[in-house]
Coordinates of C-alpha atoms (C1' of nucleotides) in Angstrom, one line a residue:
Chain A
M1 CA 84.0 88.7 79.5
N2 CA 81.2 91.4 78.5
T3 CA 83.2 94.4 78.8
L4 CA 87.1 95.7 77.9
H5 CA 89.3 94.6 81.2
L6 CA 92.9 95.3 81.1
Y7 CA 95.6 94.7 83.1
N8 CA 96.6 97.8 85.2
T9 CA 100.6 98.0 86.1
L10 CA 99.4 100.4 88.7
N11 CA 97.1 98.0 90.6
K12 CA 99.0 95.0 89.6
T13 CA 95.0 93.9 88.6
L14 CA 92.5 93.1 85.8
E15 CA 90.2 96.4 85.4
P16 CA 87.4 97.2 83.5
F17 CA 88.0 99.9 81.5
T18 CA 86.1 102.6 81.6
S19 CA 87.0 106.3 79.8
I20 CA 87.8 109.2 81.9
A21 CA 85.3 111.3 79.4
P22 CA 82.6 109.5 77.5
K23 CA 83.3 108.5 74.3
H24 CA 86.9 109.8 74.2
V25 CA 89.7 107.9 74.4
G26 CA 93.7 109.8 75.0
I27 CA 96.5 106.9 74.7
Y28 CA 100.0 107.8 75.1
V29 CA 102.7 105.3 74.1
C30 CA 106.6 106.3 74.4
G31 CA 108.4 105.7 71.0
P32 CA 111.1 105.0 69.5
T33 CA 114.9 106.5 70.4
V34 CA 115.5 107.0 67.1
Y35 CA 119.4 106.7 66.7
G36 CA 119.2 103.1 64.6
P37 CA 117.6 101.1 62.4
P38 CA 114.3 99.1 63.9
H39 CA 114.7 95.7 64.9
L40 CA 112.4 93.2 66.6
G41 CA 111.9 94.5 69.5
H42 CA 110.6 98.0 68.3
V43 CA 107.4 96.2 66.8
R44 CA 106.1 94.7 69.9
G45 CA 105.1 97.4 71.5
P46 CA 103.3 99.6 68.3
I47 CA 101.3 96.1 67.5
V48 CA 99.7 95.8 70.6
F49 CA 98.9 99.1 71.8
D50 CA 97.7 99.1 68.0
V51 CA 95.2 96.3 68.4
L52 CA 93.7 98.0 71.7
R53 CA 93.8 101.4 69.7
R54 CA 91.4 100.1 66.7
Y55 CA 89.6 98.0 69.6
L56 CA 88.2 100.9 71.2
I57 CA 87.3 102.4 68.0
L58 CA 85.3 99.1 66.8
Q59 CA 83.1 99.8 70.2
G60 CA 82.6 103.7 69.3
Y61 CA 85.3 105.1 71.0
K62 CA 87.2 108.9 70.0
V63 CA 90.6 107.9 70.0
R64 CA 93.5 110.5 70.5
F65 CA 96.8 108.1 70.1
V66 CA 99.8 110.1 71.2
R67 CA 103.5 108.4 70.6
N68 CA 106.4 109.9 70.4
I69 CA 109.9 110.5 69.3
T70 CA 112.4 110.7 71.0
D71 CA 115.6 112.6 69.5
V72 CA 117.4 114.2 72.3
G73 CA 118.4 112.1 75.4
H74 CA 119.4 109.2 76.9
L75 CA 122.7 109.0 77.9
V76 CA 125.2 106.2 75.9
G77 CA 126.5 103.1 78.4
D78 CA 129.4 101.8 77.3
A79 CA 132.3 103.8 77.6
D80 CA 130.7 107.0 76.5
E81 CA 129.1 108.1 79.4
G82 CA 127.6 111.4 79.7
E83 CA 126.9 111.9 75.6
D84 CA 123.5 112.2 74.6
K85 CA 123.0 108.6 72.1
L86 CA 122.0 110.4 69.3
A87 CA 125.5 113.2 68.9
K88 CA 127.2 110.2 69.4
Q89 CA 125.8 108.6 66.6
A90 CA 126.3 111.9 64.2
K91 CA 129.7 112.2 65.3
V92 CA 130.6 108.8 63.9
E93 CA 128.9 109.1 60.8
Q94 CA 129.5 112.8 60.4
L95 CA 126.0 114.1 60.1
E96 CA 124.0 116.2 62.0
P97 CA 121.9 114.8 65.0
M98 CA 118.8 115.9 63.7
E99 CA 119.2 114.2 60.3
V100 CA 120.4 111.1 61.9
A101 CA 116.9 111.4 64.0
Q102 CA 114.7 112.2 60.5
T103 CA 116.8 109.1 58.8
Y104 CA 115.7 106.7 62.0
T105 CA 112.0 108.5 62.0
D106 CA 111.4 107.5 58.7
A107 CA 112.7 104.0 58.7
Y108 CA 111.1 103.4 61.7
N109 CA 107.2 104.9 60.5
S110 CA 107.9 103.0 56.8
V111 CA 108.3 99.8 59.1
M112 CA 105.0 100.8 61.3
D113 CA 103.1 101.1 57.4
R114 CA 104.1 97.9 56.1
I115 CA 103.2 96.3 59.6
N116 CA 99.7 98.1 59.3
V117 CA 100.3 99.7 62.3
M118 CA 98.1 103.0 62.1
K119 CA 99.6 106.5 62.2
P120 CA 99.5 108.5 65.3
S121 CA 97.0 111.1 65.5
I122 CA 100.3 113.5 67.1
E123 CA 103.8 112.2 66.8
P124 CA 105.7 114.6 68.9
R125 CA 108.7 115.1 68.9
A126 CA 111.2 115.5 71.9
T127 CA 113.7 118.9 70.2
G128 CA 110.1 120.4 69.3
H129 CA 109.0 120.6 73.1
I130 CA 111.0 121.8 74.7
I131 CA 109.7 125.0 75.9
E132 CA 106.9 122.8 77.5
Q133 CA 109.9 120.9 79.1
I134 CA 111.4 123.7 81.1
E135 CA 107.7 125.4 81.8
M136 CA 107.1 121.9 83.5
I137 CA 111.0 122.0 85.2
Q138 CA 110.2 125.5 86.3
T139 CA 106.5 124.6 87.9
I140 CA 108.1 121.6 90.1
I141 CA 111.0 124.0 91.1
E142 CA 108.4 126.2 92.1
K143 CA 106.7 124.0 93.8
G144 CA 110.2 123.0 95.7
L145 CA 110.5 119.2 94.6
A146 CA 113.4 119.9 92.1
Y147 CA 116.8 122.2 92.9
E148 CA 119.2 123.8 90.7
V149 CA 122.8 122.8 90.8
N150 CA 125.2 124.2 88.8
G151 CA 123.1 124.7 85.6
S152 CA 121.6 121.0 86.1
V153 CA 118.2 120.7 87.8
Y154 CA 117.1 117.7 90.0
F155 CA 114.5 116.2 90.7
D156 CA 113.5 116.1 94.7
V157 CA 113.1 112.5 95.5
M158 CA 113.0 112.3 99.1
A159 CA 111.0 116.1 99.3
Y160 CA 108.7 114.1 96.7
S161 CA 108.3 111.5 98.7
Q162 CA 106.8 113.3 101.8
Q163 CA 104.0 114.2 99.6
S164 CA 103.6 111.6 97.7
H165 CA 104.6 107.5 97.0
Y166 CA 107.4 107.6 95.1
G167 CA 107.3 104.0 93.7
V168 CA 103.7 103.1 93.1
L169 CA 104.0 101.8 90.1
S170 CA 106.9 100.1 90.2
G171 CA 106.8 98.8 93.8
R172 CA 109.5 99.8 94.5
V173 CA 111.1 100.8 98.3
L174 CA 113.7 103.8 98.3
E175 CA 115.7 102.0 100.9
D176 CA 115.9 99.4 98.9
L177 CA 117.2 101.3 96.0
Q178 CA 119.9 103.1 98.1
A179 CA 121.8 99.4 98.7
G180 CA 121.3 99.4 94.7
A181 CA 124.1 96.6 94.2
G182 CA 125.2 95.7 90.5
N183 CA 125.7 98.9 89.1
Q184 CA 128.3 100.5 91.7
S185 CA 130.9 100.2 89.3
R186 CA 129.1 102.7 86.8
S187 CA 129.9 105.9 88.7
L188 CA 127.8 108.3 86.8
E189 CA 128.6 111.8 85.7
G190 CA 126.7 114.3 88.0
Q191 CA 126.2 112.0 90.6
D192 CA 128.0 114.0 93.2
E193 CA 125.7 117.2 92.5
K194 CA 122.6 115.5 93.5
R195 CA 121.3 115.6 97.3
N196 CA 120.3 112.0 96.6
P197 CA 121.4 109.5 95.0
N198 CA 117.5 108.6 93.8
D199 CA 117.5 112.0 92.5
F200 CA 117.0 112.4 88.8
A201 CA 118.0 114.8 86.4
L202 CA 115.1 117.0 84.7
W203 CA 117.7 119.2 83.0
K204 CA 121.4 118.3 81.8
R205 CA 124.3 121.4 81.8
A206 CA 125.9 120.8 78.4
S207 CA 129.1 120.9 78.0
A208 CA 130.8 122.7 75.5
E209 CA 130.9 120.0 73.0
H210 CA 127.6 118.6 73.3
I211 CA 125.9 118.8 70.2
M212 CA 122.3 119.2 71.5
Q213 CA 121.7 122.1 73.2
W214 CA 119.1 124.6 73.8
S215 CA 118.9 128.3 76.2
S216 CA 117.1 128.0 79.6
P217 CA 116.8 129.4 82.7
W218 CA 119.7 127.5 83.9
G219 CA 121.9 128.2 81.4
K220 CA 122.8 126.2 78.2
G221 CA 121.6 122.0 78.5
F222 CA 119.2 119.2 77.5
P223 CA 116.0 117.8 78.8
G224 CA 116.4 114.9 81.4
W225 CA 115.3 111.3 80.3
H226 CA 111.7 111.4 81.6
I227 CA 110.5 114.4 81.1
E228 CA 109.6 114.9 77.8
C229 CA 106.9 112.3 77.8
S230 CA 105.1 113.8 80.9
A231 CA 105.3 117.5 78.9
M232 CA 104.0 116.3 75.8
S233 CA 101.6 113.5 77.3
A234 CA 99.9 116.4 79.1
R235 CA 100.2 118.9 76.7
Y236 CA 98.0 116.9 73.6
L237 CA 95.8 114.5 76.5
G238 CA 95.4 116.9 79.4
E239 CA 97.2 116.4 83.0
H240 CA 95.0 112.9 83.5
F241 CA 94.4 110.9 80.6
D242 CA 93.3 107.5 79.8
I243 CA 96.1 105.0 79.2
H244 CA 100.0 105.1 79.2
G245 CA 101.6 102.1 77.4
G246 CA 104.9 101.4 77.1
G247 CA 108.0 98.1 77.3
M248 CA 107.7 96.6 80.6
D249 CA 111.9 98.3 80.4
L250 CA 110.2 101.5 80.8
L251 CA 108.3 100.2 84.0
F252 CA 111.5 102.1 86.3
P253 CA 112.8 104.4 86.4
H254 CA 110.8 105.8 83.3
H255 CA 107.2 105.6 84.6
E256 CA 107.7 105.5 87.9
C257 CA 109.9 109.1 87.2
E258 CA 107.1 110.1 85.1
I259 CA 104.7 109.9 87.8
A260 CA 106.6 111.6 89.8
Q261 CA 107.6 114.8 87.8
S262 CA 103.5 115.0 86.4
T263 CA 101.9 114.6 90.3
A264 CA 104.4 117.1 91.2
A265 CA 103.7 119.2 88.7
H266 CA 99.8 119.1 88.1
D267 CA 99.2 117.9 91.5
R268 CA 97.3 114.6 90.1
A269 CA 98.6 111.3 88.9
P270 CA 99.1 111.4 85.0
A271 CA 97.3 108.1 83.3
K272 CA 94.6 106.2 84.9
Y273 CA 95.7 102.9 83.8
W274 CA 99.6 101.7 82.7
I275 CA 99.7 99.1 80.0
H276 CA 103.2 96.9 79.6
H277 CA 104.1 94.6 77.2
N278 CA 107.2 92.3 77.9
M279 CA 110.2 91.6 76.0
I280 CA 111.2 89.7 73.4
T281 CA 113.7 86.9 73.2
I282 CA 115.4 85.2 69.9
N283 CA 116.0 81.2 70.4
G284 CA 115.0 82.2 74.4
Q285 CA 117.8 84.7 74.5
K286 CA 117.4 88.4 75.6
M287 CA 118.4 90.4 72.1
A288 CA 121.3 91.8 72.3
K289 CA 124.1 93.8 70.5
S290 CA 126.5 91.9 72.9
L291 CA 124.8 88.5 71.7
G292 CA 125.1 89.2 68.3
N293 CA 121.6 88.3 68.0
G294 CA 119.7 91.5 67.2
I295 CA 117.1 90.6 64.2
M296 CA 116.5 94.3 62.2
V297 CA 113.2 94.4 60.7
E298 CA 114.4 94.6 57.5
Q299 CA 116.5 91.7 57.7
L300 CA 113.3 89.8 58.4
F301 CA 111.5 91.1 55.4
K302 CA 114.3 90.2 53.3
G303 CA 115.8 86.5 55.1
E304 CA 118.5 88.5 55.5
H305 CA 120.5 87.0 58.7
P306 CA 121.8 83.8 59.8
L307 CA 119.5 83.0 62.0
L308 CA 116.6 83.3 59.3
S309 CA 115.9 80.6 56.7
Q310 CA 113.6 82.7 54.6
A311 CA 112.1 85.8 54.4
F312 CA 108.9 86.6 55.9
G313 CA 106.3 88.9 55.3
P314 CA 105.6 92.3 57.2
M315 CA 101.4 90.1 58.0
T316 CA 103.4 87.0 59.1
L317 CA 105.3 89.1 61.8
R318 CA 101.8 91.1 63.1
F319 CA 100.3 87.7 63.3
F320 CA 103.6 85.9 65.0
V321 CA 102.9 88.5 67.4
L322 CA 99.3 88.6 68.0
Q323 CA 99.5 85.0 68.8
A324 CA 100.8 85.5 71.9
H325 CA 99.5 87.6 75.2
Y326 CA 101.3 91.0 75.4
R327 CA 102.2 90.4 79.0
G328 CA 104.3 87.5 78.2
T329 CA 107.2 86.9 76.3
L330 CA 107.6 86.1 73.2
D331 CA 110.5 84.4 71.7
F332 CA 111.7 84.7 67.9
S333 CA 113.2 81.6 66.0
N334 CA 113.3 80.2 62.7
D335 CA 110.9 77.3 63.0
A336 CA 108.3 79.5 65.2
L337 CA 108.0 82.0 62.4
L338 CA 107.6 79.3 59.8
A339 CA 105.0 77.7 61.9
A340 CA 103.0 81.3 62.2
Q341 CA 103.7 82.1 58.1
K342 CA 102.1 78.7 57.2
G343 CA 99.2 79.3 59.8
W344 CA 98.8 82.8 58.4
Q345 CA 98.8 81.5 54.8
R346 CA 96.2 78.9 55.6
M347 CA 93.7 81.1 57.8
Q348 CA 93.8 83.7 54.9
S349 CA 92.7 81.3 52.0
A350 CA 89.8 80.1 54.1
F351 CA 88.9 84.0 54.9
Q352 CA 89.0 84.2 50.8
L353 CA 86.3 81.9 50.2
V354 CA 83.7 83.3 52.0
S355 CA 82.3 85.6 49.5
N356 CA 81.5 82.7 47.6
L357 CA 80.3 80.2 49.9
P358 CA 76.7 79.1 49.1
T359 CA 73.9 79.7 51.6
V360 CA 70.7 77.3 52.6
N361 CA 67.0 78.9 53.9
E362 CA 66.9 76.5 56.1
G363 CA 68.3 73.3 57.7
A364 CA 71.6 74.8 58.3
T365 CA 73.8 72.6 59.8
L366 CA 75.8 75.3 61.8
D367 CA 76.9 78.9 62.4
V368 CA 79.2 81.0 64.2
A369 CA 77.6 82.7 67.2
D370 CA 79.7 80.5 69.4
V371 CA 82.8 81.9 67.4
F372 CA 82.0 85.3 67.4
S373 CA 81.3 85.8 71.2
S374 CA 84.4 83.5 72.3
I375 CA 86.6 86.2 69.9
V376 CA 84.6 88.9 71.6
S377 CA 85.4 87.9 75.3
S378 CA 88.4 87.0 74.4
L379 CA 89.8 90.3 73.4
N380 CA 87.9 91.8 76.6
D381 CA 89.9 89.7 78.9
D382 CA 93.0 91.9 78.3
L383 CA 93.3 91.5 74.5
N384 CA 93.6 87.9 74.4
T385 CA 94.8 87.7 71.1
P386 CA 95.9 83.8 71.3
Q387 CA 92.6 82.9 71.7
A388 CA 90.7 85.3 69.5
I389 CA 93.4 84.1 66.6
A390 CA 92.7 79.9 67.9
S391 CA 88.6 80.7 67.1
F392 CA 89.9 82.4 63.6
F393 CA 90.9 79.0 63.3
E394 CA 88.3 77.5 64.1
L395 CA 86.2 80.1 61.5
S396 CA 88.8 78.9 58.7
R397 CA 87.6 75.4 59.9
R398 CA 84.2 75.7 59.2
I399 CA 84.3 77.8 56.0
N400 CA 86.2 75.4 54.4
L401 CA 83.6 73.0 55.3
V402 CA 81.1 74.7 54.1
N403 CA 82.9 75.2 50.9
D404 CA 83.5 71.6 50.6
G405 CA 80.1 70.7 51.3
K406 CA 80.5 69.0 54.6
E407 CA 78.2 71.7 55.9
T408 CA 75.0 74.4 55.2
I409 CA 74.9 77.8 56.6
T410 CA 72.4 80.6 56.4
A411 CA 72.9 84.2 54.6
E412 CA 73.1 85.5 58.3
T413 CA 75.6 83.1 59.6
K414 CA 77.3 84.2 56.5
T415 CA 76.8 87.8 56.9
S416 CA 78.3 87.1 60.6
M417 CA 81.3 85.7 59.1
Q418 CA 81.8 88.3 57.0
Q419 CA 81.7 90.7 59.8
L420 CA 84.0 88.9 62.0
I421 CA 86.8 89.1 59.3
Q422 CA 86.0 92.6 58.6
D423 CA 85.6 94.1 61.9
Y424 CA 87.9 91.8 64.4
C425 CA 90.8 90.1 62.2
K426 CA 91.0 92.6 59.3
G427 CA 89.8 95.9 62.0
V428 CA 91.3 95.0 65.1
L429 CA 94.0 92.6 65.0
G430 CA 94.8 94.8 62.0
L431 CA 95.6 91.5 60.0
I432 CA 95.1 92.3 56.5
P433 CA 95.8 90.0 53.0
E434 CA 99.4 90.6 51.6
D435 CA 97.9 91.7 48.1
A436 CA 100.1 90.2 45.8
G437 CA 100.8 92.7 43.1
A438 CA 97.4 94.6 43.4
G439 CA 97.0 97.8 40.9
D440 CA 100.7 96.9 39.0
G441 CA 99.2 94.9 36.3
L442 CA 100.9 91.7 37.9
S443 CA 97.2 90.1 38.9
D444 CA 96.3 90.4 34.6
A445 CA 99.7 88.8 33.4
M446 CA 99.0 86.3 36.2
D447 CA 95.5 85.3 34.5
I448 CA 97.2 84.9 30.9
I449 CA 99.9 82.9 32.4
L450 CA 97.4 81.0 34.6
S451 CA 95.0 80.5 31.6
L452 CA 98.1 79.4 28.9
R453 CA 98.8 76.9 31.4
G454 CA 95.5 75.5 31.8
Q455 CA 95.4 74.9 28.0
A456 CA 98.7 72.8 28.4
K457 CA 96.7 70.9 31.3
A458 CA 93.9 70.8 28.9
D459 CA 96.5 69.0 26.9
K460 CA 97.8 66.7 28.9
N461 CA 100.9 68.5 28.3
W462 CA 101.6 68.0 31.9
A463 CA 105.4 68.7 31.6
L464 CA 104.8 72.3 30.7
S465 CA 102.5 72.5 33.5
D466 CA 104.4 71.5 35.8
Q467 CA 107.4 73.3 34.4
I468 CA 105.3 76.9 35.2
R469 CA 104.0 75.9 38.4
D470 CA 107.9 75.1 39.4
A471 CA 109.0 78.3 37.8
L472 CA 106.7 80.7 39.6
K473 CA 107.1 78.7 42.4
E474 CA 111.0 79.5 42.4
K475 CA 110.0 83.1 42.2
G476 CA 107.8 82.8 45.4
F477 CA 104.5 82.4 43.7
E478 CA 102.6 79.7 44.7
I479 CA 99.7 77.9 42.1
K480 CA 97.0 75.8 43.5
D481 CA 95.1 73.5 41.0
G482 CA 91.3 73.5 43.1
K483 CA 88.0 72.3 41.4
E484 CA 86.9 75.9 40.3
G485 CA 90.0 76.8 38.7
T486 CA 93.5 77.6 39.8
T487 CA 94.7 80.2 41.9
W488 CA 97.6 81.5 43.1
N489 CA 99.4 83.7 46.3
K490 CA 102.8 85.1 46.9
L491 CA 104.3 83.0 49.1
Chain B
rG1 C1' 122.7 91.6 96.7
rG2 C1' 117.2 93.8 95.9
rU3 C1' 112.5 93.8 93.4
rC4 C1' 109.1 91.2 89.9
rG5 C1' 108.3 87.1 86.4
rG6 C1' 108.5 82.8 84.3
rA7 C1' 109.4 76.8 83.5
rU8 C1' 103.1 73.7 79.5
rG9 C1' 103.7 67.4 74.5
rG10 C1' 109.2 67.6 68.2
rC11 C1' 108.6 73.5 68.1
rC12 C1' 105.5 77.8 69.1
rG13 C1' 101.7 79.3 72.4
rA14 C1' 96.7 80.2 75.4
rG15 C1' 94.6 78.0 79.9
rU16 C1' 94.8 78.4 85.9
rG17 C1' 90.9 73.4 91.0
rG18 C1' 87.0 68.7 87.4
rC19 C1' 85.5 69.7 80.6
rU20 C1' 92.4 66.7 76.2
rA21 C1' 93.1 76.1 73.3
rG22 C1' 95.3 76.9 68.8
rG23 C1' 98.8 76.7 65.3
rC24 C1' 103.4 74.4 63.3
rA25 C1' 105.7 69.9 62.2
rC26 C1' 105.7 64.1 62.3
rG27 C1' 102.4 59.7 60.9
rG28 C1' 97.4 57.7 58.4
rG29 C1' 93.4 58.4 55.3
rU30 C1' 89.8 61.2 51.7
rC31 C1' 90.7 64.0 46.8
rU32 C1' 94.4 65.3 42.6
rG33 C1' 97.8 63.9 36.3
rC34 C1' 100.9 65.1 39.8
rA35 C1' 101.6 68.7 43.8
rA36 C1' 99.6 72.2 46.9
rA37 C1' 95.3 73.3 49.5
rA38 C1' 91.2 71.4 51.7
rC39 C1' 88.7 67.8 54.6
rC40 C1' 88.9 63.5 58.2
rC41 C1' 92.0 60.7 61.9
rU42 C1' 96.2 60.1 64.8
rU43 C1' 99.8 62.0 68.8
rU44 C1' 97.1 63.6 76.4
rA45 C1' 102.1 67.5 78.1
rC46 C1' 101.9 70.8 82.1
rA47 C1' 110.6 71.5 86.3
rG48 C1' 111.3 68.3 90.7
rC49 C1' 109.8 66.9 95.3
rG50 C1' 106.1 67.5 99.5
rG51 C1' 101.1 69.4 101.3
rU52 C1' 96.0 70.7 100.8
rU53 C1' 91.8 69.0 97.9
rC54 C1' 86.5 63.5 96.5
rG55 C1' 89.7 65.9 92.6
rA56 C1' 95.7 70.3 91.0
rA57 C1' 99.1 71.9 84.9
rU58 C1' 96.0 75.4 87.7
rC59 C1' 96.1 76.3 95.2
rC60 C1' 100.2 76.2 98.9
rG61 C1' 105.6 75.2 101.0
rC62 C1' 110.6 73.5 99.4
rU63 C1' 114.0 72.7 95.3
rU64 C1' 116.5 73.4 90.7
rC65 C1' 116.5 76.1 86.3
rC66 C1' 115.8 80.4 83.1
rG67 C1' 114.7 85.6 82.3
rA68 C1' 113.6 91.1 83.5
rC69 C1' 114.5 95.6 86.2
rC70 C1' 117.2 98.1 89.8
rU71 C1' 119.3 105.5 86.0
rC72 C1' 121.4 103.2 78.0
rC73 C1' 117.1 99.7 76.2
rA74 C1' 111.0 98.6 72.6

RNA sequence: GGUCGGAUGGCCGAGUGGCUAGGCACGGGUCUGCAAAACCCUUUACAGCGGUUCGAAUCCGCUUCCGACCUCCA
């Protein structure tokens, strides 16, 4: 494919991407609810949309990337129905809700930094946009598409569906929703206030013990579960913007409600493209607290989890995520992670060889034009990163062949190789070499150790040289003796 | 129950009418003090049963199994 195509959930088709405004793209991605430490499920979406953003930037677009922090709302399931998730956690920990939110926002962002996800252009918080949300609710009420009951405001789905299609995104039909088996046992608070079971809250009246609450035209309360994204995306990207992203689990009701609210308030659909990534599984099973198979990102980085045999670095994680297409499920397992780690290391060490590759003026035996075009067309095909990575392995193979003197390249081919690595691997995929100890003197210290070991080798003191190699390996440093000298890397 | 996805070799994971993706693991080899790396060779899979077709992992039907969502979730 010659141009970027994306699968638009709205139309269930692959569509060529064209921006609403020339050379500018607005992206809104649903961010985390910050009430717990980041787990593996938190990592996929950000990486996927980071690649999309980086690819658009490479193509010359100016991208405004908005990813919110949800620090209010969302009800707790289980026995604590109706209670605010953040408030609940706060009671447990005896902390201010905002303190909890801050702690986990920091934890989340620290993970984002480590896996090389670019910071959002704007990272708005729900609690910082109560006014915008209230104003939007008022607009919807004025249009006759929401109603107030006992200090709560509900979106009138039936009234809305008279003029617009409720269910455009999820393909859900109102009649089917009414049947809604499976959840009948869950009696939700305020259900009897609604005119119709499908109506959803825009604003909820807060009980006295509810910690997070704000004044509103309808009394003290807090915003509903979907309105924040509508209000903040409109504020920062406009009423109609390019791309809205999120996990498939948010498709219904969250995104469906967003579309309904925004359309009600602004008389137009909010986003042109809706992009949804699939979920992750652990050893083929859904990751869930009840199954006891949840893995926190920190546990992965430290190797501290019963399902993991060792620690896996941030780039291994990123590489692993990109080795699967974003719309398929991604299965985490120790074996799969080990495979990803090995593959990523091999690719990395090949890439390190490029700058020293010899070139010839004529009679070169290979080039990389085909690799270049296949990487570009893979990315254009709905961000097919696994295919792009396969091509990067082909590039690695060719680099190694040239390095071994079995094939030759021109200087132009070498430049192409460098461009591919710089612009596409580092730039778009965001896969950067994990530099072990740059700037902290580790590299210098290692040079000293390795030169001493080189001396031992020259003396044929194999016992000593092997001892040094083994000891370093135990500490996570791998030593490789090549023809051009000894190299090392951090495992 | 409703809606929507899946099932690919030992593991992960692309592809989607004819041309054995790729990674990891396994086995053999070259190289090497040994190891690692690198390179070469090797391993022909698409849940089952029917159908369409010159040809199907790819299209259609049925069956089995798995999963997601259906007002907590990334």
